[in-house]
């Protein structure tokens, strides 16, 4: 289930868009019965940096705070990001969750994917590439 700062008016707690790049973010809640959840983007260059907004709600709050995803470039598994809440009830903005500065020059495809048995949330903010 994908949502953003304008489509989540009824959500319990959402990031403040003024702290996101260009005042926008997009999020998805992953549940095991979905099978997988992913974001794909094409880019050209030799480096890429992926930034998320990270939630930190207490485990007993009922709000999603586990962030878990895998990164693939051109089909190759190139990294994993996992974050368990610190319980602070604060969002961490502009969080670098993946970087790769050794990509061969050219056109590429980035895939960010979440799978598995446990629920997870991704709050995508932005990507930089060069």
Coordinates of C-alpha atoms in Angstrom, one line a residue:
X1 CA 0.0 0.0 0.0
X2 CA 1.7 3.2 -1.2
X3 CA 0.8 6.6 0.2
X4 CA 2.3 10.1 0.4
X5 CA 2.0 13.3 2.3
X6 CA -1.3 14.2 0.6
X7 CA -3.0 10.8 0.5
X8 CA -2.4 9.9 4.1
X9 CA -4.6 12.4 5.9
X10 CA -6.1 9.7 8.2
X11 CA -2.8 8.1 9.1
X12 CA -1.9 8.0 12.8
X13 CA 1.5 9.8 12.4
X14 CA 3.3 10.9 9.3
X15 CA 6.6 12.7 8.6
X16 CA 6.5 16.5 8.3
X17 CA 6.8 17.2 4.6
X18 CA 8.7 20.5 5.3
X19 CA 11.7 18.4 6.3
X20 CA 11.6 16.2 3.1
X21 CA 13.3 17.2 -0.1
X22 CA 10.9 19.5 -2.1
X23 CA 8.3 18.9 0.6
X24 CA 7.4 15.4 -0.7
X25 CA 7.8 11.8 0.4
X26 CA 6.3 8.5 -0.6
X27 CA 5.9 5.6 1.7
X28 CA 4.7 2.0 1.7
X29 CA 3.8 -0.5 4.4
X30 CA 4.9 -4.0 3.6
X31 CA 3.0 -7.0 4.9
X32 CA 4.0 -10.6 4.2
X33 CA 0.8 -11.5 2.3
X34 CA 1.8 -8.9 -0.3
X35 CA 4.8 -11.1 -1.4
X36 CA 7.1 -8.1 -2.2
X37 CA 7.1 -4.4 -2.4
X38 CA 9.5 -2.5 -4.7
X39 CA 10.6 0.8 -6.2
X40 CA 12.5 0.9 -9.5
X41 CA 14.3 3.8 -11.2
X42 CA 16.6 4.2 -14.1
X43 CA 19.6 6.4 -13.8
X44 CA 22.8 7.2 -15.7
X45 CA 26.1 7.7 -13.9
X46 CA 28.8 6.2 -11.6
X47 CA 27.4 6.8 -8.2
X48 CA 24.0 6.7 -6.4
X49 CA 22.8 7.8 -2.9
X50 CA 19.4 6.8 -1.5
X51 CA 17.7 8.8 1.3
X52 CA 14.8 7.7 3.4
X53 CA 12.9 9.2 6.3
X54 CA 13.2 6.8 9.3
X55 CA 10.3 6.3 11.8
X56 CA 11.2 5.6 15.5
X57 CA 8.0 4.6 17.2
X58 CA 7.9 2.4 20.3
X59 CA 7.3 -1.3 19.6
X60 CA 4.0 -1.2 21.6
X61 CA 2.7 1.9 19.8
X62 CA 1.1 0.0 17.0
X63 CA 2.9 2.2 14.4
X64 CA 5.2 0.8 11.9
X65 CA 8.9 1.5 12.6
X66 CA 10.9 -1.4 11.2
X67 CA 12.6 -0.4 8.0
X68 CA 14.0 -3.2 5.9
X69 CA 14.9 -3.4 2.2
X70 CA 17.4 -4.8 -0.3
X71 CA 19.1 -2.8 -3.1
X72 CA 19.8 -4.2 -6.6
X73 CA 21.7 -2.4 -9.4
X74 CA 21.2 -4.0 -12.8
X75 CA 19.9 -7.1 -11.2
X76 CA 22.8 -7.6 -8.8
X77 CA 22.2 -7.6 -5.1
X78 CA 24.3 -4.7 -3.8
X79 CA 23.2 -4.0 -0.3
X80 CA 20.7 -4.2 2.5
X81 CA 19.4 -1.6 4.9
X82 CA 17.7 -2.5 8.2
X83 CA 16.6 -0.2 11.0
X84 CA 14.9 -1.1 14.2
X85 CA 13.2 1.7 16.1
X86 CA 15.0 3.5 18.9
X87 CA 11.7 4.3 20.5
X88 CA 12.1 8.0 20.4
X89 CA 8.8 8.7 18.6
X90 CA 10.7 11.0 16.3
X91 CA 11.4 10.8 12.5
X92 CA 15.0 10.9 11.3
X93 CA 15.1 12.9 8.1
X94 CA 17.6 12.9 5.2
X95 CA 18.9 9.5 6.3
X96 CA 21.4 7.9 3.8
X97 CA 20.3 4.3 3.6
X98 CA 22.4 3.2 0.6
X99 CA 25.4 4.6 -1.4
X100 CA 27.5 3.2 -4.1
X101 CA 30.4 5.1 -5.7
X102 CA 31.9 2.3 -7.8
X103 CA 29.3 1.8 -10.5
X104 CA 30.6 1.5 -14.1
X105 CA 29.7 4.6 -16.1
X106 CA 26.5 4.1 -18.1
X107 CA 22.8 3.5 -17.8
X108 CA 21.5 1.5 -14.8
X109 CA 18.4 0.3 -13.0
X110 CA 18.1 0.6 -9.3
X111 CA 15.6 -1.7 -7.5
X112 CA 14.7 -1.2 -3.9
X113 CA 12.7 -4.3 -2.6
X114 CA 11.2 -5.5 0.6
X115 CA 10.2 -9.2 1.0
X116 CA 10.0 -11.7 3.9
X117 CA 7.7 -12.7 6.8
X118 CA 7.9 -9.5 8.9
X119 CA 6.1 -6.2 8.4
X120 CA 8.2 -3.2 7.4
X121 CA 7.8 0.4 6.3
X122 CA 9.7 2.4 3.7
X123 CA 9.5 6.2 3.6
X124 CA 11.3 7.2 0.4
X125 CA 12.6 10.7 0.3
X126 CA 15.0 11.1 -2.6
X127 CA 17.9 9.8 -4.7
X128 CA 21.0 11.6 -5.9
X129 CA 23.2 10.2 -8.7
X130 CA 26.2 11.4 -10.6

